[in-house]
PDB file of C-alpha atoms in Angstrom:
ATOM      1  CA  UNK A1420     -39.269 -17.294 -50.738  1.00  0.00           C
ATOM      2  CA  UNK A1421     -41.195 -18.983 -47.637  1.00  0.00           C
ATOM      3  CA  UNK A1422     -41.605 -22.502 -49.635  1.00  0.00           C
ATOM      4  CA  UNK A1423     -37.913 -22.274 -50.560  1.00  0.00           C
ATOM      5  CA  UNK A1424     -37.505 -22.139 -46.639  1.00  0.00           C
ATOM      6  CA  UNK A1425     -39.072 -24.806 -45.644  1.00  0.00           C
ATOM      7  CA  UNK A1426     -38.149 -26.750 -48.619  1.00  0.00           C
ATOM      8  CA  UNK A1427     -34.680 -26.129 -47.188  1.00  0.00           C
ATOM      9  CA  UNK A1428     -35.674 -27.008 -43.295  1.00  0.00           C
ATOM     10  CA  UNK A1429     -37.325 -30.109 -44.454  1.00  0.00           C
ATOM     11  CA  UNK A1430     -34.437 -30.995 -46.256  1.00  0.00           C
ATOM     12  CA  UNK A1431     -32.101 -30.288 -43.268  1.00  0.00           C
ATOM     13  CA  UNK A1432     -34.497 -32.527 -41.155  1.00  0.00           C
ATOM     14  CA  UNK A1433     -34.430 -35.502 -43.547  1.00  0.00           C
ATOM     15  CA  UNK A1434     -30.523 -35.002 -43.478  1.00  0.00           C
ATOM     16  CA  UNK A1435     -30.070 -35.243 -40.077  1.00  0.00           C
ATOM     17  CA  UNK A1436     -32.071 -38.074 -40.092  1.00  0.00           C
ATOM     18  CA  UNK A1437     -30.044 -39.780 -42.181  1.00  0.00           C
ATOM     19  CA  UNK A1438     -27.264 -38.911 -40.422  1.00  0.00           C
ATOM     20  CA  UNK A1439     -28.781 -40.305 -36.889  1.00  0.00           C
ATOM     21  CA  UNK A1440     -29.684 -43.350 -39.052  1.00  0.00           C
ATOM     22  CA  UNK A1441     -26.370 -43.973 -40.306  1.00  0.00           C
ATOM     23  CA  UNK A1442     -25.206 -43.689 -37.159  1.00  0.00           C
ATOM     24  CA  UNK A1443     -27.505 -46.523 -34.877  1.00  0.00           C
ATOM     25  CA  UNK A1444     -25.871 -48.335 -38.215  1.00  0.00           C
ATOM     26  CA  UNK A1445     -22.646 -47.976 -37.440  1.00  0.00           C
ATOM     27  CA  UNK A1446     -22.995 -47.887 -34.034  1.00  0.00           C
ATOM     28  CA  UNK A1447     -24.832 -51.542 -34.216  1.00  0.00           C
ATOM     29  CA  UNK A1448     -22.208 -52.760 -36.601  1.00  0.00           C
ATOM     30  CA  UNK A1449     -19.000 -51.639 -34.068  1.00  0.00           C
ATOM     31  CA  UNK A1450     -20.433 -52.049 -30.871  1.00  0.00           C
ATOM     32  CA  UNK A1451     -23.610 -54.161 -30.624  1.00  0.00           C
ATOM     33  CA  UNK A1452     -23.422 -55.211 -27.160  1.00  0.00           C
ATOM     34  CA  UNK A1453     -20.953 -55.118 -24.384  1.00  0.00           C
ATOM     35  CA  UNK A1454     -19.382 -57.834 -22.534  1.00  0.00           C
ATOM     36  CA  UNK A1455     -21.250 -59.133 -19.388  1.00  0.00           C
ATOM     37  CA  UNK A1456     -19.999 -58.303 -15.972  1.00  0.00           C
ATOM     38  CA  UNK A1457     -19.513 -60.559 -13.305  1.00  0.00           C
ATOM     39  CA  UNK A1458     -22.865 -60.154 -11.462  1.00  0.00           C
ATOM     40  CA  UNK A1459     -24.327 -61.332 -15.214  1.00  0.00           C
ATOM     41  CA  UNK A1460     -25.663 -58.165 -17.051  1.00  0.00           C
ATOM     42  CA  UNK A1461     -23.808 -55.621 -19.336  1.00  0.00           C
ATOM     43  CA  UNK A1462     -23.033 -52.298 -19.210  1.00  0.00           C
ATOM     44  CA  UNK A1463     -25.177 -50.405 -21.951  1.00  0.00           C
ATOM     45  CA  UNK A1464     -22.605 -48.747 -24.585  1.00  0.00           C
ATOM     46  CA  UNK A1465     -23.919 -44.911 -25.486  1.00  0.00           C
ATOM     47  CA  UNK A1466     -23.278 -41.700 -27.404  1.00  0.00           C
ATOM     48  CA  UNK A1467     -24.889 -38.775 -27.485  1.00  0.00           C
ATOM     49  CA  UNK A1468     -25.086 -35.157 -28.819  1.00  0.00           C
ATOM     50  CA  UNK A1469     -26.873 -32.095 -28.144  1.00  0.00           C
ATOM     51  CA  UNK A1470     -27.318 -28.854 -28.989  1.00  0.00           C
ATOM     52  CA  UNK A1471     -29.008 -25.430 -26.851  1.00  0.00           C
ATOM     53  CA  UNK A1472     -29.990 -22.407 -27.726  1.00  0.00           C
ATOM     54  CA  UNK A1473     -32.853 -20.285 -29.391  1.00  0.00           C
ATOM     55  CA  UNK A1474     -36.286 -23.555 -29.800  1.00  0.00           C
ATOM     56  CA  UNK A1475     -37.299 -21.671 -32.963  1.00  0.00           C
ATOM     57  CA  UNK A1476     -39.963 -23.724 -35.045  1.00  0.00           C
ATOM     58  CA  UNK A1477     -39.600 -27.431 -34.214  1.00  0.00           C
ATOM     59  CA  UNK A1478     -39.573 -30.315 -36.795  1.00  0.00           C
ATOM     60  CA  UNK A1479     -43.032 -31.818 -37.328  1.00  0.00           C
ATOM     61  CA  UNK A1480     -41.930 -35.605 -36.483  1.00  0.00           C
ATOM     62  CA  UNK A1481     -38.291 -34.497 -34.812  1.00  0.00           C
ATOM     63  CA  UNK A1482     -38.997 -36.598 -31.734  1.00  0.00           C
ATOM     64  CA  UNK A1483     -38.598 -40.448 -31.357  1.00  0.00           C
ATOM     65  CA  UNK A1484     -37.655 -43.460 -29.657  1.00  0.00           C
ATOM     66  CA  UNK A1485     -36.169 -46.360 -32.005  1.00  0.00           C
ATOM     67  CA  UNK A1486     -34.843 -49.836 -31.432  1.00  0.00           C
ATOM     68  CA  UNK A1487     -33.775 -53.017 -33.070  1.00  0.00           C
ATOM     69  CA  UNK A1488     -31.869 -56.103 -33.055  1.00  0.00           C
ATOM     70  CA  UNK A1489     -28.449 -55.340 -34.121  1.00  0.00           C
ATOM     71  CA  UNK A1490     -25.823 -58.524 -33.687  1.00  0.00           C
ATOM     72  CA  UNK A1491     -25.619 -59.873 -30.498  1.00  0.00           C
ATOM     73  CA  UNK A1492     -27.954 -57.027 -28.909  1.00  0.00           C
ATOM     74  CA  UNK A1493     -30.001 -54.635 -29.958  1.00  0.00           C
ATOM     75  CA  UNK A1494     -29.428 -50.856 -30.525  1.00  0.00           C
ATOM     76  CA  UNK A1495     -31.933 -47.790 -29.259  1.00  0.00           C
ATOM     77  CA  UNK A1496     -31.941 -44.569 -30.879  1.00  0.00           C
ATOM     78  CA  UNK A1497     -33.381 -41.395 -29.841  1.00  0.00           C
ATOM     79  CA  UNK A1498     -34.132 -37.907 -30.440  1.00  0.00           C
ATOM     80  CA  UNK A1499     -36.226 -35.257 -28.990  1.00  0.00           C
ATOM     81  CA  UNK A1500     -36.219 -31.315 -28.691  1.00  0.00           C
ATOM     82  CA  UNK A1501     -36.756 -29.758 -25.251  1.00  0.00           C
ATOM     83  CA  UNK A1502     -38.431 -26.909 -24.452  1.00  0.00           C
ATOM     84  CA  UNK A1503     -37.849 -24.178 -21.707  1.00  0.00           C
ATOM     85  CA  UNK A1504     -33.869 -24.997 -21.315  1.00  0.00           C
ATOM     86  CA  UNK A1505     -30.715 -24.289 -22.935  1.00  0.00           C
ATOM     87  CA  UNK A1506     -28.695 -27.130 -21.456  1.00  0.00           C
ATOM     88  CA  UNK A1507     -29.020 -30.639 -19.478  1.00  0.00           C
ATOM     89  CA  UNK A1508     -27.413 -33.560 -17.529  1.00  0.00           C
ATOM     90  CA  UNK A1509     -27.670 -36.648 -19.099  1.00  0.00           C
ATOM     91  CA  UNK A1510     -26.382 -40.301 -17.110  1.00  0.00           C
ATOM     92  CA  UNK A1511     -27.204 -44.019 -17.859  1.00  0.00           C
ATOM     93  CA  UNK A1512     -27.861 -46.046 -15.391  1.00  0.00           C
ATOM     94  CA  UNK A1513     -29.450 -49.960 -15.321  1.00  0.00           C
ATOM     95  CA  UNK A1514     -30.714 -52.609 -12.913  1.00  0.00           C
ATOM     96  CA  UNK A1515     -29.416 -55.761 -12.669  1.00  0.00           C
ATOM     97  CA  UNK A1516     -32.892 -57.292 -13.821  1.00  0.00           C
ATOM     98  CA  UNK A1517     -31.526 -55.083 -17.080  1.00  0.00           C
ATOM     99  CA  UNK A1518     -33.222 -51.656 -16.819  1.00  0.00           C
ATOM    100  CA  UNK A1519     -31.552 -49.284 -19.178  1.00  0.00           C
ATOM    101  CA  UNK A1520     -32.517 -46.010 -17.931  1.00  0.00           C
ATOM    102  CA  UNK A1521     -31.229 -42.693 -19.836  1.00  0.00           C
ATOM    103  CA  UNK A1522     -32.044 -39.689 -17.628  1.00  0.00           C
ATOM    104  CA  UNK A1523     -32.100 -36.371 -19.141  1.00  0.00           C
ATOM    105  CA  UNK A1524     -32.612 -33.491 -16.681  1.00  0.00           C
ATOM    106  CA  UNK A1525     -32.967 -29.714 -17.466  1.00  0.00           C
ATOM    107  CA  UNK A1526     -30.556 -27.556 -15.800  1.00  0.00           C
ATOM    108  CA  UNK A1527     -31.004 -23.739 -14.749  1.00  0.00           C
ATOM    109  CA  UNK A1528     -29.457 -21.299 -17.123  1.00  0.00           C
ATOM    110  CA  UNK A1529     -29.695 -18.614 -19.356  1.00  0.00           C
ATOM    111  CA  UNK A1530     -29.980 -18.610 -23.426  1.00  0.00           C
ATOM    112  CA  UNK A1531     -26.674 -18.967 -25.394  1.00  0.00           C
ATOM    113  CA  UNK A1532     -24.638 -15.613 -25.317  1.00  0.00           C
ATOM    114  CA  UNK A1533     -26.148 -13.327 -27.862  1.00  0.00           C
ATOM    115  CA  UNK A1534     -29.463 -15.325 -28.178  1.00  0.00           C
ATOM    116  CA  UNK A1535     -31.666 -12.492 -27.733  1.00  0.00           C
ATOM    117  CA  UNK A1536     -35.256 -12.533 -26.635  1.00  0.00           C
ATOM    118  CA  UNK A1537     -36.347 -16.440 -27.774  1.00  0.00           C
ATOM    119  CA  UNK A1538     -37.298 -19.433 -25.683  1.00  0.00           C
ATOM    120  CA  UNK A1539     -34.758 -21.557 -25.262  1.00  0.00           C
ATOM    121  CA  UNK A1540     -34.281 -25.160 -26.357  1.00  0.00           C
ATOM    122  CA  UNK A1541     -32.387 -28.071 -26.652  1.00  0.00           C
ATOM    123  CA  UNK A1542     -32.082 -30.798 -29.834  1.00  0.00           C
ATOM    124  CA  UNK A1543     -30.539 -34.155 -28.493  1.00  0.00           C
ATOM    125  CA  UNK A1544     -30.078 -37.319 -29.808  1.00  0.00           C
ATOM    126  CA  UNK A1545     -28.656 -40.679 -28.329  1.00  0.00           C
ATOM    127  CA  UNK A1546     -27.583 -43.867 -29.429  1.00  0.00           C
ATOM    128  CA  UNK A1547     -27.153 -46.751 -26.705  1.00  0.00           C
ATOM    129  CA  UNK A1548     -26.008 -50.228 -27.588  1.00  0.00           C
ATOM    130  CA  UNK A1549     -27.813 -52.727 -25.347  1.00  0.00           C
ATOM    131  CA  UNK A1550     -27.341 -56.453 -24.079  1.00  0.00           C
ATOM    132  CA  UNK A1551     -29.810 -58.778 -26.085  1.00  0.00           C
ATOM    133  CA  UNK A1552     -31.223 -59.437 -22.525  1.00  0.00           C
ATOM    134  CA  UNK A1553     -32.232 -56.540 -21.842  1.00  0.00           C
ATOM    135  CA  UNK A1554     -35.844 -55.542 -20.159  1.00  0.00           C
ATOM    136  CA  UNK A1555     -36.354 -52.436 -21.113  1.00  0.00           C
ATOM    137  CA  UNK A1556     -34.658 -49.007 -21.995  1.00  0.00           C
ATOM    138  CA  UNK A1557     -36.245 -45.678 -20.856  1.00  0.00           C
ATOM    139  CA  UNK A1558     -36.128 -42.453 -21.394  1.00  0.00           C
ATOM    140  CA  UNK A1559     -36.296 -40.208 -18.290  1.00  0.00           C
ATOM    141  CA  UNK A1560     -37.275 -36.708 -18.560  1.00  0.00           C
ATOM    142  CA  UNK A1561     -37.155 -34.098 -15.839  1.00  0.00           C
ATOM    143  CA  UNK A1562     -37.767 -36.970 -13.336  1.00  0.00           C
ATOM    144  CA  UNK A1563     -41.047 -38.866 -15.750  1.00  0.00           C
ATOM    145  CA  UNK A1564     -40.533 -41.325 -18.213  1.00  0.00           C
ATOM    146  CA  UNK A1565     -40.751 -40.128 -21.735  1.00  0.00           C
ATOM    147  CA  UNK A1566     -40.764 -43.029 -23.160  1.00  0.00           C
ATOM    148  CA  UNK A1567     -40.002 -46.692 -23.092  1.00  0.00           C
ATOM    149  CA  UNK A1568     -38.684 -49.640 -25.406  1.00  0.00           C
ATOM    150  CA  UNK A1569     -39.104 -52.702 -24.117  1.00  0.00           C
ATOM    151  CA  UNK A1570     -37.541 -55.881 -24.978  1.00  0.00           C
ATOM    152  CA  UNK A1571     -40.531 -57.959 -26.430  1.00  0.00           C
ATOM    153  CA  UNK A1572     -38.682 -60.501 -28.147  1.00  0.00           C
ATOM    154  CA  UNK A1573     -39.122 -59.057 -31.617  1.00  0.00           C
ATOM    155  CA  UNK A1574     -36.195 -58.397 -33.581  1.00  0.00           C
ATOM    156  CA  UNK A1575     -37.574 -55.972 -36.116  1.00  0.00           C
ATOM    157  CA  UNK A1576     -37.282 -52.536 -36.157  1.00  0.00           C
ATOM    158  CA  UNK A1577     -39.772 -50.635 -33.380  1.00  0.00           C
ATOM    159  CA  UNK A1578     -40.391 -46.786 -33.500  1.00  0.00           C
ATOM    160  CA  UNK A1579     -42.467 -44.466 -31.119  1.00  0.00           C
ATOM    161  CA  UNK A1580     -43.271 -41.055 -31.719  1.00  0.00           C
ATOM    162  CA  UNK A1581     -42.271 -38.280 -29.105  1.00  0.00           C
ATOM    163  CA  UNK A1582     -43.744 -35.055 -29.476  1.00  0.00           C
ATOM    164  CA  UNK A1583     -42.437 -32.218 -30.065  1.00  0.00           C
ATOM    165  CA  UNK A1584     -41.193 -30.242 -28.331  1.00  0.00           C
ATOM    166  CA  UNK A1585     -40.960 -31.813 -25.038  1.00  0.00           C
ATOM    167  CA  UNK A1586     -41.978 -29.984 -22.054  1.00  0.00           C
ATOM    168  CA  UNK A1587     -42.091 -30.304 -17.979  1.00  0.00           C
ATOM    169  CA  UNK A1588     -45.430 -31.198 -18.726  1.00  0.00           C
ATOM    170  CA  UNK A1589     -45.387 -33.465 -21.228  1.00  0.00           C
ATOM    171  CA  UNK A1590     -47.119 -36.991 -21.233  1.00  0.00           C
ATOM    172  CA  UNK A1591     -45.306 -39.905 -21.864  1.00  0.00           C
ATOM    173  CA  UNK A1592     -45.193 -41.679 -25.556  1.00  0.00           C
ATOM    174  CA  UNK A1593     -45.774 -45.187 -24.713  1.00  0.00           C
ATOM    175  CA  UNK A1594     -48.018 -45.344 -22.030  1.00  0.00           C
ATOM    176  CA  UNK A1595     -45.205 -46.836 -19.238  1.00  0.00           C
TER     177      UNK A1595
END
């Protein structure tokens, strides 16, 4: 009965995956890049979604940063699970030098109603659509960066591992 479980939880993950996949896709196809402004940078185009609650037993491999070249830009993809709250702020913000900055801060609250004794979490995934100028895009956790893309050049596909779950006192995945 416990294999069937996590045949079924791995199977979940991989579907969700897919879906997140799908969706930097589709994203990258629709919206690639936005228009530049007049003081000569674009505003990065984003979605999100999250979900709080009860952590439970993290995927193995749930966490990561992703980016490619996607039409006239490139597209970022992320997902992470954190730790210790059941809800967060999120904003984008950039320089004009073309720092993409995604800031994802933990707020104080309580488990979701009828929740129980567990330690709460929060799954969240984002997909941001940025200028093929761009110098980097971050991730911003509880005021450290999680993790960083930066624009090398390259136009293939780039992936960094975040662990999971993310904590206050987590190190960041890319060494920025």
């Amino acid at each position: 009965m416990r294999d069937e479980s996590c045949m079924r939880q791995q199977s979940l993950h991989r579907l969700a995956l897919l879906a997140v996949a799908v969706s930097v896709v589709l994203a990258g196809c629709v919206a690639p890049s936005a228009p530049s402004t007049q003081d000569g940078y674009s505003d990065a185009q984003w979605s999100m979604y999250y979900g709080g609650g009860c952590l439970g037993d993290p995927s193995p491999n749930g966490g990561w940063l992703y980016w490619a070249a996607s039409g006239d830009g490139y597209v970022a993809s992320f997902n992470a699970t954190f730790a210790g709250t059941s809800d967060v702020e999120t904003s984008m913000s950039h320089t004009p030098t073309g720092v993409y900055t995604l800031t994802i801060t933990p707020t104080a609250g309580e488990t979701k109603p009828g929740a129980g004794d567990c330690e709460p979490g929060v799954t969240m995934g984002a997909s941001v659509g940025l200028p093929r100028d761009f110098e980097s895009f971050r991730v911003v956790y509880d005021g450290r960066v999680l993790a960083a893309a930066p624009n090398d050049g390259e136009t293939t596909a780039e992936l960094v591992d975040l662990p999971t779950p993310v904590n206050r006192t987590t190190t960041n995945a890319t060494g920025q």
